[in-house]
GROMACS .gro file of C-alpha atoms in nm:
model
  447
    1MET     CA    1  -2.902   2.055  -4.881
    2ALA     CA    2  -3.170   1.952  -4.814
    3THR     CA    3  -3.378   1.733  -4.985
    4THR     CA    4  -3.800   1.703  -4.873
    5ASP     CA    5  -3.902   1.391  -4.920
    6SER     CA    6  -4.121   1.304  -5.277
    7THR     CA    7  -4.085   0.985  -5.311
    8SER     CA    8  -4.385   0.799  -5.525
    9GLY     CA    9  -4.555   0.485  -5.576
   10THR     CA   10  -4.401   0.448  -5.933
   11ASP     CA   11  -3.982   0.489  -5.788
   12PRO     CA   12  -3.827   0.213  -6.004
   13ASN     CA   13  -3.556   0.192  -5.807
   14ALA     CA   14  -3.790   0.149  -5.491
   15ARG     CA   15  -3.758  -0.188  -5.316
   16ARG     CA   16  -4.052  -0.398  -5.360
   17LEU     CA   17  -4.233  -0.540  -5.050
   18ASP     CA   18  -4.222  -0.898  -5.103
   19ARG     CA   19  -4.319  -1.188  -4.841
   20ARG     CA   20  -3.997  -1.224  -4.731
   21SER     CA   21  -3.961  -0.867  -4.603
   22LEU     CA   22  -4.292  -0.886  -4.460
   23LEU     CA   23  -4.236  -1.156  -4.241
   24ARG     CA   24  -3.858  -0.994  -4.139
   25MET     CA   25  -4.061  -0.664  -4.065
   26VAL     CA   26  -4.369  -0.873  -3.859
   27GLY     CA   27  -4.091  -1.115  -3.714
   28ALA     CA   28  -3.830  -0.934  -3.615
   29PRO     CA   29  -4.114  -0.674  -3.396
   30MET     CA   30  -4.199  -0.925  -3.222
   31ILE     CA   31  -3.955  -1.174  -3.164
   32VAL     CA   32  -3.776  -0.908  -2.966
   33LEU     CA   33  -4.091  -0.803  -2.728
   34THR     CA   34  -4.226  -1.076  -2.688
   35LEU     CA   35  -3.865  -1.168  -2.570
   36LEU     CA   36  -3.879  -0.691  -2.366
   37THR     CA   37  -4.133  -0.809  -2.254
   38THR     CA   38  -4.089  -1.148  -2.070
   39LEU     CA   39  -3.770  -0.963  -1.905
   40LEU     CA   40  -3.997  -0.667  -1.767
   41GLY     CA   41  -4.283  -0.953  -1.616
   42ILE     CA   42  -4.025  -1.135  -1.430
   43MET     CA   43  -3.805  -0.864  -1.301
   44TYR     CA   44  -4.086  -0.600  -1.189
   45LEU     CA   45  -4.251  -0.902  -1.059
   46ALA     CA   46  -4.073  -1.077  -0.883
   47TYR     CA   47  -3.934  -0.776  -0.673
   48VAL     CA   48  -4.300  -0.691  -0.591
   49VAL     CA   49  -4.500  -1.057  -0.524
   50ASP     CA   50  -4.385  -1.148  -0.197
   51PRO     CA   51  -4.110  -0.933  -0.064
   52GLU     CA   52  -4.153  -1.143   0.305
   53GLU     CA   53  -4.105  -1.520   0.112
   54ASN     CA   54  -3.786  -1.329  -0.034
   55LEU     CA   55  -3.655  -1.278   0.250
   56HIS     CA   56  -3.222  -1.320   0.378
   57ASP     CA   57  -2.981  -1.192   0.536
   58PHE     CA   58  -3.230  -0.901   0.623
   59PRO     CA   59  -3.030  -0.671   0.895
   60ILE     CA   60  -3.147  -0.547   1.288
   61ALA     CA   61  -2.917  -0.497   1.546
   62LEU     CA   62  -3.033  -0.630   1.898
   63VAL     CA   63  -2.855  -0.436   2.194
   64ASN     CA   64  -2.862  -0.611   2.563
   65GLN     CA   65  -2.779  -0.323   2.845
   66ASP     CA   66  -2.957  -0.531   3.065
   67VAL     CA   67  -2.691  -0.503   3.414
   68GLY     CA   68  -2.848  -0.836   3.574
   69GLU     CA   69  -3.085  -0.820   3.898
   70THR     CA   70  -3.036  -0.996   4.186
   71PHE     CA   71  -3.349  -1.218   4.351
   72GLY     CA   72  -3.438  -1.403   4.641
   73SER     CA   73  -3.409  -1.416   5.077
   74PRO     CA   74  -3.115  -1.276   5.253
   75GLY     CA   75  -2.872  -1.601   5.232
   76GLN     CA   76  -3.027  -1.768   4.898
   77GLU     CA   77  -2.955  -1.531   4.662
   78ARG     CA   78  -3.005  -1.605   4.287
   79ARG     CA   79  -2.867  -1.358   3.999
   80VAL     CA   80  -3.027  -1.354   3.656
   81ASN     CA   81  -3.010  -1.144   3.350
   82PHE     CA   82  -3.354  -1.102   3.210
   83GLY     CA   83  -3.189  -0.969   2.905
   84ASP     CA   84  -2.989  -1.187   2.806
   85GLN     CA   85  -3.232  -1.489   2.836
   86VAL     CA   86  -3.443  -1.268   2.659
   87ALA     CA   87  -3.194  -1.188   2.403
   88ASP     CA   88  -3.122  -1.583   2.373
   89GLY     CA   89  -3.451  -1.600   2.270
   90LEU     CA   90  -3.499  -1.366   2.028
   91ARG     CA   91  -3.187  -1.590   1.858
   92LYS     CA   92  -3.388  -1.870   1.857
   93SER     CA   93  -3.718  -1.733   1.718
   94VAL     CA   94  -3.586  -1.548   1.492
   95PRO     CA   95  -3.580  -1.738   1.154
   96ALA     CA   96  -3.149  -1.710   1.071
   97ASP     CA   97  -3.216  -1.832   0.697
   98GLN     CA   98  -3.417  -1.454   0.649
   99ILE     CA   99  -3.306  -1.197   0.950
  100ASP     CA  100  -2.952  -1.174   1.017
  101LEU     CA  101  -3.002  -1.044   1.392
  102ARG     CA  102  -2.655  -0.866   1.456
  103VAL     CA  103  -2.583  -0.879   1.798
  104VAL     CA  104  -2.396  -0.508   1.883
  105GLY     CA  105  -2.387  -0.248   2.163
  106ILE     CA  106  -2.564   0.086   2.165
  107SER     CA  107  -2.299   0.303   2.022
  108GLU     CA  108  -2.263   0.058   1.715
  109ALA     CA  109  -2.649  -0.040   1.680
  110GLU     CA  110  -2.655   0.424   1.639
  111ARG     CA  111  -2.368   0.399   1.384
  112GLN     CA  112  -2.558   0.120   1.174
  113MET     CA  113  -2.818   0.324   1.201
  114GLN     CA  114  -2.717   0.578   1.077
  115SER     CA  115  -2.545   0.480   0.786
  116GLY     CA  116  -2.856   0.273   0.710
  117LYS     CA  117  -2.623  -0.021   0.745
  118VAL     CA  118  -2.862  -0.171   0.922
  119TYR     CA  119  -3.270  -0.104   0.945
  120GLY     CA  120  -3.433  -0.197   1.308
  121ALA     CA  121  -3.268  -0.207   1.664
  122ILE     CA  122  -3.434  -0.390   1.944
  123ILE     CA  123  -3.290  -0.239   2.268
  124ILE     CA  124  -3.309  -0.405   2.550
  125PRO     CA  125  -3.250  -0.211   2.853
  126SER     CA  126  -3.022  -0.191   3.118
  127ASP     CA  127  -3.231  -0.189   3.449
  128PHE     CA  128  -3.463  -0.512   3.264
  129SER     CA  129  -3.450  -0.740   3.523
  130LYS     CA  130  -3.474  -0.499   3.834
  131ARG     CA  131  -3.793  -0.355   3.622
  132LEU     CA  132  -3.876  -0.672   3.562
  133GLY     CA  133  -3.805  -0.782   3.971
  134ILE     CA  134  -4.011  -0.472   4.091
  135LEU     CA  135  -4.312  -0.628   3.887
  136GLY     CA  136  -4.293  -0.994   4.021
  137VAL     CA  137  -4.333  -0.844   4.378
  138GLY     CA  138  -4.536  -0.597   4.249
  139SER     CA  139  -4.787  -0.786   4.101
  140VAL     CA  140  -4.808  -0.924   4.494
  141VAL     CA  141  -4.820  -0.674   4.719
  142PRO     CA  142  -5.025  -0.359   4.712
  143GLY     CA  143  -4.756  -0.036   4.475
  144ASP     CA  144  -4.772   0.109   4.139
  145ILE     CA  145  -4.534  -0.086   3.948
  146GLU     CA  146  -4.457  -0.016   3.546
  147GLN     CA  147  -4.432  -0.299   3.301
  148PRO     CA  148  -4.071  -0.320   3.157
  149ILE     CA  149  -4.077  -0.257   2.765
  150ILE     CA  150  -3.818  -0.339   2.495
  151THR     CA  151  -3.766  -0.075   2.228
  152LEU     CA  152  -3.800  -0.193   1.883
  153GLN     CA  153  -3.659   0.087   1.679
  154THR     CA  154  -3.662   0.149   1.301
  155ASN     CA  155  -3.489   0.297   1.057
  156PRO     CA  156  -3.728   0.539   0.805
  157ARG     CA  157  -3.440   0.666   0.703
  158ALA     CA  158  -3.323   0.342   0.493
  159GLY     CA  159  -3.655   0.268   0.382
  160THR     CA  160  -4.039   0.251   0.429
  161TYR     CA  161  -4.126  -0.102   0.327
  162ALA     CA  162  -3.803  -0.185   0.554
  163SER     CA  163  -3.943  -0.016   0.834
  164ALA     CA  164  -4.275  -0.248   0.853
  165ILE     CA  165  -4.073  -0.569   0.762
  166VAL     CA  166  -3.891  -0.486   1.110
  167VAL     CA  167  -4.223  -0.436   1.301
  168ARG     CA  168  -4.382  -0.722   1.109
  169VAL     CA  169  -4.080  -0.955   1.346
  170GLY     CA  170  -4.159  -0.747   1.619
  171ASP     CA  171  -4.474  -0.853   1.624
  172ARG     CA  172  -4.422  -1.240   1.544
  173ALA     CA  173  -4.052  -1.304   1.751
  174PHE     CA  174  -4.229  -1.092   2.114
  175PRO     CA  175  -4.528  -1.303   2.197
  176GLU     CA  176  -4.290  -1.614   2.216
  177VAL     CA  177  -4.011  -1.368   2.398
  178ASN     CA  178  -4.295  -1.251   2.664
  179LYS     CA  179  -4.411  -1.594   2.705
  180GLN     CA  180  -4.033  -1.739   2.833
  181VAL     CA  181  -4.018  -1.427   3.072
  182GLY     CA  182  -4.333  -1.435   3.191
  183GLU     CA  183  -4.262  -1.843   3.299
  184GLU     CA  184  -3.934  -1.776   3.419
  185LEU     CA  185  -4.127  -1.485   3.629
  186THR     CA  186  -4.396  -1.710   3.729
  187ARG     CA  187  -4.155  -1.955   3.881
  188GLN     CA  188  -3.885  -1.662   4.046
  189VAL     CA  189  -4.199  -1.513   4.150
  190GLN     CA  190  -4.328  -1.849   4.331
  191ALA     CA  191  -3.992  -1.916   4.448
  192GLN     CA  192  -3.968  -1.614   4.706
  193LEU     CA  193  -4.319  -1.655   4.857
  194ALA     CA  194  -4.171  -2.022   4.934
  195PRO     CA  195  -4.344  -2.064   5.235
  196PRO     CA  196  -4.046  -2.145   5.561
  197GLU     CA  197  -3.996  -2.529   5.621
  198GLY     CA  198  -4.365  -2.731   5.726
  199GLY     CA  199  -4.600  -2.394   5.680
  200GLN     CA  200  -4.820  -2.382   5.346
  201ALA     CA  201  -4.697  -2.224   5.033
  202PRO     CA  202  -4.966  -1.952   4.929
  203GLU     CA  203  -5.143  -1.929   4.538
  204LEU     CA  204  -5.108  -1.679   4.337
  205SER     CA  205  -5.469  -1.492   4.282
  206GLY     CA  206  -5.554  -1.544   3.867
  207ALA     CA  207  -5.495  -1.128   3.777
  208THR     CA  208  -5.113  -1.202   3.938
  209ARG     CA  209  -5.044  -1.491   3.745
  210ILE     CA  210  -5.204  -1.350   3.431
  211ALA     CA  211  -4.998  -1.007   3.492
  212LEU     CA  212  -4.652  -1.171   3.509
  213ALA     CA  213  -4.741  -1.459   3.177
  214SER     CA  214  -4.736  -1.154   2.977
  215PRO     CA  215  -4.453  -0.926   3.140
  216LEU     CA  216  -4.333  -0.700   2.901
  217GLN     CA  217  -4.443  -0.454   2.632
  218LEU     CA  218  -4.336  -0.393   2.241
  219ILE     CA  219  -4.170  -0.029   2.227
  220VAL     CA  220  -4.249   0.089   1.867
  221GLU     CA  221  -4.029   0.437   1.757
  222GLU     CA  222  -3.866   0.592   1.523
  223PHE     CA  223  -3.484   0.604   1.513
  224ARG     CA  224  -3.472   0.949   1.348
  225PRO     CA  225  -3.746   1.069   1.206
  226LEU     CA  226  -3.808   1.140   0.830
  227PRO     CA  227  -3.923   1.550   0.835
  228SER     CA  228  -4.169   1.646   0.603
  229ASN     CA  229  -4.193   1.666   0.253
  230THR     CA  230  -4.055   1.417   0.175
  231GLY     CA  231  -4.244   1.122   0.041
  232GLN     CA  232  -4.208   0.898   0.342
  233GLY     CA  233  -3.843   0.795   0.287
  234LEU     CA  234  -3.930   0.756  -0.060
  235THR     CA  235  -3.853   1.132  -0.186
  236ALA     CA  236  -3.423   0.960  -0.297
  237PHE     CA  237  -3.551   0.711  -0.472
  238PHE     CA  238  -3.762   0.882  -0.747
  239TYR     CA  239  -3.538   1.163  -0.761
  240ALA     CA  240  -3.242   0.869  -0.834
  241LEU     CA  241  -3.488   0.801  -1.118
  242LEU     CA  242  -3.497   1.073  -1.202
  243LEU     CA  243  -3.130   1.111  -1.311
  244LEU     CA  244  -3.122   0.847  -1.414
  245LEU     CA  245  -3.390   0.859  -1.689
  246ALA     CA  246  -3.217   1.271  -1.838
  247GLY     CA  247  -2.848   1.026  -1.875
  248VAL     CA  248  -3.123   0.809  -2.103
  249ILE     CA  249  -3.317   0.989  -2.248
  250GLY     CA  250  -3.054   1.260  -2.281
  251SER     CA  251  -2.844   0.993  -2.459
  252MET     CA  252  -3.084   0.885  -2.740
  253THR     CA  253  -3.201   1.266  -2.813
  254ILE     CA  254  -2.887   1.409  -2.816
  255HIS     CA  255  -2.739   1.090  -3.049
  256THR     CA  256  -3.054   1.124  -3.258
  257MET     CA  257  -3.032   1.487  -3.248
  258VAL     CA  258  -2.719   1.515  -3.377
  259ASP     CA  259  -2.641   1.292  -3.611
  260ALA     CA  260  -2.988   1.407  -3.845
  261ASN     CA  261  -2.825   1.771  -3.765
  262LEU     CA  262  -2.429   1.590  -3.925
  263GLY     CA  263  -2.648   1.403  -4.181
  264PHE     CA  264  -2.648   1.082  -4.151
  265VAL     CA  265  -3.060   0.991  -4.025
  266PRO     CA  266  -3.365   1.230  -4.137
  267THR     CA  267  -3.533   1.410  -3.966
  268GLU     CA  268  -3.920   1.359  -3.932
  269TYR     CA  269  -4.166   1.571  -3.764
  270GLY     CA  270  -4.531   1.467  -3.917
  271PRO     CA  271  -4.527   1.585  -4.217
  272TRP     CA  272  -4.212   1.725  -4.251
  273TYR     CA  273  -3.883   1.479  -4.311
  274VAL     CA  274  -3.592   1.670  -4.346
  275HIS     CA  275  -3.268   1.475  -4.502
  276PHE     CA  276  -2.926   1.695  -4.477
  277PRO     CA  277  -2.595   1.626  -4.647
  278PRO     CA  278  -2.383   1.304  -4.495
  279THR     CA  279  -2.086   1.626  -4.331
  280PRO     CA  280  -1.734   1.399  -4.328
  281ILE     CA  281  -1.645   1.343  -3.971
  282SER     CA  282  -1.423   1.036  -3.800
  283ARG     CA  283  -1.734   0.876  -3.592
  284PHE     CA  284  -1.463   0.956  -3.262
  285LYS     CA  285  -1.504   1.346  -3.298
  286THR     CA  286  -1.896   1.230  -3.354
  287LEU     CA  287  -1.925   1.166  -3.001
  288LEU     CA  288  -1.643   1.386  -2.848
  289LEU     CA  289  -1.897   1.660  -3.030
  290LYS     CA  290  -2.212   1.442  -2.816
  291TRP     CA  291  -2.004   1.373  -2.481
  292GLY     CA  292  -1.976   1.780  -2.477
  293VAL     CA  293  -2.360   1.792  -2.542
  294MET     CA  294  -2.420   1.558  -2.295
  295ILE     CA  295  -2.163   1.732  -1.970
  296LEU     CA  296  -2.340   2.108  -2.056
  297MET     CA  297  -2.693   1.863  -2.078
  298GLY     CA  298  -2.600   1.695  -1.685
  299SER     CA  299  -2.512   2.041  -1.470
  300VAL     CA  300  -2.775   2.166  -1.680
  301VAL     CA  301  -3.130   1.929  -1.528
  302SER     CA  302  -2.901   1.927  -1.201
  303LEU     CA  303  -2.974   2.258  -1.106
  304ILE     CA  304  -3.373   2.214  -1.292
  305TYR     CA  305  -3.417   1.963  -1.111
  306MET     CA  306  -3.309   2.110  -0.743
  307LEU     CA  307  -3.455   2.437  -0.792
  308VAL     CA  308  -3.764   2.218  -0.917
  309ALA     CA  309  -3.735   1.981  -0.549
  310LYS     CA  310  -3.709   2.338  -0.345
  311GLY     CA  311  -4.051   2.490  -0.510
  312LEU     CA  312  -4.149   2.153  -0.349
  313GLY     CA  313  -4.084   2.203  -0.068
  314MET     CA  314  -3.870   1.867  -0.084
  315PRO     CA  315  -3.568   1.980   0.232
  316ILE     CA  316  -3.256   1.989   0.097
  317GLU     CA  317  -3.020   2.006   0.379
  318ASN     CA  318  -2.649   1.986   0.121
  319PRO     CA  319  -2.785   2.127  -0.180
  320LEU     CA  320  -2.341   2.125  -0.298
  321ALA     CA  321  -2.361   1.754  -0.257
  322LEU     CA  322  -2.670   1.699  -0.444
  323PHE     CA  323  -2.602   1.934  -0.752
  324VAL     CA  324  -2.286   1.817  -0.844
  325TYR     CA  325  -2.331   1.428  -0.791
  326SER     CA  326  -2.644   1.438  -0.996
  327ALA     CA  327  -2.439   1.647  -1.232
  328PHE     CA  328  -2.180   1.391  -1.211
  329ALA     CA  329  -2.430   1.037  -1.200
  330ILE     CA  330  -2.618   1.212  -1.538
  331ILE     CA  331  -2.348   1.276  -1.750
  332ALA     CA  332  -2.106   0.929  -1.636
  333VAL     CA  333  -2.507   0.803  -1.707
  334GLY     CA  334  -2.546   0.993  -2.076
  335ILE     CA  335  -2.258   0.910  -2.120
  336THR     CA  336  -2.164   0.575  -2.161
  337GLY     CA  337  -2.573   0.546  -2.267
  338LEU     CA  338  -2.393   0.777  -2.553
  339SER     CA  339  -2.081   0.466  -2.702
  340ILE     CA  340  -2.342   0.156  -2.597
  341LEU     CA  341  -2.508   0.344  -2.958
  342ALA     CA  342  -2.200   0.476  -3.086
  343ALA     CA  343  -2.089   0.114  -3.028
  344LEU     CA  344  -2.421  -0.049  -3.158
  345GLY     CA  345  -2.638   0.210  -3.403
  346SER     CA  346  -3.004   0.145  -3.317
  347ALA     CA  347  -3.011  -0.222  -3.118
  348GLY     CA  348  -2.806   0.038  -2.822
  349LEU     CA  349  -3.146   0.159  -2.765
  350LEU     CA  350  -3.239  -0.170  -2.647
  351VAL     CA  351  -2.941  -0.200  -2.463
  352ASN     CA  352  -2.983   0.159  -2.265
  353LEU     CA  353  -3.369   0.072  -2.179
  354ILE     CA  354  -3.286  -0.296  -2.019
  355LEU     CA  355  -2.948  -0.195  -1.895
  356PHE     CA  356  -3.032   0.152  -1.714
  357ILE     CA  357  -3.418   0.082  -1.635
  358VAL     CA  358  -3.494  -0.315  -1.710
  359LEU     CA  359  -3.323  -0.436  -1.460
  360GLY     CA  360  -3.190  -0.092  -1.235
  361LEU     CA  361  -3.517  -0.078  -1.120
  362PRO     CA  362  -3.652  -0.375  -0.966
  363SER     CA  363  -3.228  -0.423  -0.771
  364SER     CA  364  -3.272  -0.007  -0.672
  365GLY     CA  365  -3.349  -0.126  -0.354
  366GLY     CA  366  -3.466   0.208  -0.354
  367THR     CA  367  -3.890   0.090  -0.273
  368VAL     CA  368  -3.884  -0.331  -0.159
  369PRO     CA  369  -3.508  -0.377   0.027
  370ILE     CA  370  -3.241  -0.574  -0.128
  371GLU     CA  371  -3.292  -0.786   0.138
  372ALA     CA  372  -3.625  -0.893   0.037
  373THR     CA  373  -3.608  -0.962  -0.321
  374PRO     CA  374  -3.475  -1.296  -0.498
  375LYS     CA  375  -3.153  -1.342  -0.423
  376TYR     CA  376  -3.023  -1.221  -0.781
  377PHE     CA  377  -3.137  -0.924  -0.815
  378GLY     CA  378  -2.847  -0.881  -0.461
  379TRP     CA  379  -2.631  -0.949  -0.800
  380LEU     CA  380  -2.710  -0.664  -0.966
  381ALA     CA  381  -2.705  -0.471  -0.716
  382LEU     CA  382  -2.381  -0.548  -0.781
  383PHE     CA  383  -2.333  -0.289  -1.051
  384GLU     CA  384  -2.634  -0.203  -1.135
  385PRO     CA  385  -2.626   0.143  -1.183
  386MET     CA  386  -2.957   0.253  -1.080
  387HIS     CA  387  -2.872   0.105  -0.682
  388GLN     CA  388  -2.594   0.314  -0.707
  389VAL     CA  389  -2.712   0.654  -0.781
  390PHE     CA  390  -2.954   0.574  -0.529
  391LEU     CA  391  -2.721   0.486  -0.221
  392ALA     CA  392  -2.550   0.859  -0.347
  393VAL     CA  393  -2.854   1.004  -0.337
  394ARG     CA  394  -2.996   0.904  -0.010
  395SER     CA  395  -2.674   0.923   0.179
  396ILE     CA  396  -2.749   1.271   0.088
  397LEU     CA  397  -3.143   1.385   0.043
  398TYR     CA  398  -3.099   1.148   0.471
  399PHE     CA  399  -2.735   1.070   0.590
  400ASP     CA  400  -2.597   1.405   0.587
  401ALA     CA  401  -2.401   1.269   0.304
  402SER     CA  402  -2.194   1.037   0.529
  403GLY     CA  403  -1.946   0.848   0.238
  404PRO     CA  404  -2.044   0.482   0.498
  405ALA     CA  405  -2.415   0.575   0.404
  406GLY     CA  406  -2.404   0.469   0.055
  407LEU     CA  407  -2.197   0.788  -0.078
  408THR     CA  408  -1.873   0.697  -0.132
  409ARG     CA  409  -1.964   0.392  -0.309
  410GLY     CA  410  -2.169   0.528  -0.525
  411PHE     CA  411  -1.903   0.817  -0.642
  412TRP     CA  412  -1.687   0.553  -0.699
  413MET     CA  413  -1.925   0.254  -0.917
  414THR     CA  414  -2.023   0.606  -1.118
  415LEU     CA  415  -1.712   0.670  -1.162
  416ILE     CA  416  -1.603   0.372  -1.258
  417GLY     CA  417  -1.875   0.306  -1.489
  418LEU     CA  418  -1.777   0.641  -1.665
  419VAL     CA  419  -1.439   0.535  -1.736
  420ILE     CA  420  -1.606   0.244  -1.861
  421GLY     CA  421  -1.797   0.427  -2.140
  422LEU     CA  422  -1.511   0.667  -2.202
  423VAL     CA  423  -1.252   0.412  -2.234
  424LEU     CA  424  -1.545   0.211  -2.423
  425GLY     CA  425  -1.656   0.452  -2.669
  426ALA     CA  426  -1.297   0.598  -2.733
  427VAL     CA  427  -1.240   0.266  -2.840
  428ILE     CA  428  -1.513   0.092  -3.016
  429THR     CA  429  -1.536   0.405  -3.207
  430ARG     CA  430  -1.130   0.436  -3.346
  431TYR     CA  431  -1.142   0.120  -3.477
  432TYR     CA  432  -1.383   0.174  -3.734
  433ASP     CA  433  -1.256   0.481  -3.824
  434TYR     CA  434  -0.954   0.256  -3.845
  435LYS     CA  435  -1.113  -0.031  -4.064
  436GLY     CA  436  -1.297   0.281  -4.288
  437LEU     CA  437  -1.694   0.231  -4.163
  438HIS     CA  438  -1.737   0.540  -4.242
  439ARG     CA  439  -2.092   0.634  -4.130
  440GLY     CA  440  -2.088   0.898  -4.487
  441ARG     CA  441  -2.235   0.613  -4.760
  442PRO     CA  442  -2.496   0.364  -4.758
  443VAL     CA  443  -2.445  -0.013  -4.665
  444SER     CA  444  -2.741  -0.168  -4.853
  445ALA     CA  445  -2.857  -0.452  -4.666
  446THR     CA  446  -2.684  -0.747  -4.882
  447GLU     CA  447  -2.368  -0.581  -4.834
   0.00000   0.00000   0.00000
């Protein structure tokens, strides 16, 4: 039978608000909130204050396709490969402690770009030395010439901010490489213009020297540009965030509302207050009931998210994969959250908040890449649910649901999280039931 609140100040059984109780009510929230906000400040500001200062192991592919070219007059030919010189110059000018410059072939570079393993690629074309030779000759002999190019490809599907870092790395390294190649090319041209023995060497004009000093052109282009309505690569992050929020908020809502209907906690809406008599049900069966509601809710919310996304014009090329994984992720997070609440009670609210949101968002890699954050974020990303869900969603939305692009890791890590949640909830609640720690009997604060 439901009861309404009719408590008055004259109730002889009411607790008295003494000094000790007042200190506890004021001090406990202050301590908890101080610690929580300190953690929030550290986590959320540390990863955005100076990403370039935190840069480490940032993967960029380096592809040298140059086949070289022969320079010099007959009998004095000299084989030169400017591509090798540029590659060596890039390796020296790019800080090794910040950039993981991977020297690979063009097919391997494309494979790593398609799976999001690298954030960009520097490509030296096969006719690079030949074009430099033509430029050298054309600088002193009239004719049409084309400036040799180096292509800097960004990978927008791996992250917009990561693409911006790739461009900045290229802009910083290119001038020094351009200067070195220019000096070598100038020497080659002067050697070819050397006069016969006893003759006078021709002088290079000022315009020729300027042209030879900076012979290269850096072209920036996107590898597989993102379609429209993808938020410049942010829709994957926010979709993953929605899945985490659905699981966390869903677990808290289901936990509270089911407990209220079972009579374990009161329900209060404005002035209306009701507290049902406790239902004789074990903790384990209560948790099973909550898990069941969570499974139904996960499927419904996954469908709602997809309908909203389609209604807003967001491109979804693999709707079945997105629906199935989204429901799976919501259910895994929700079940784990319910298990933590069953094990810790009200304290589980804070634990869920810290585990899934406070630590999860900055270590997700969805906005700032993990390689541009303090190194402890990389450690968190090994197991934090947000990062695993983001990788899977990004793979489905941007990389054709490719396993190597993150879907395989996201699936298995989500499954592991689900198993941990199921085992934790079952073991803890069965243990509580075995010990006779039933929820129907109120326990005083002094017990």
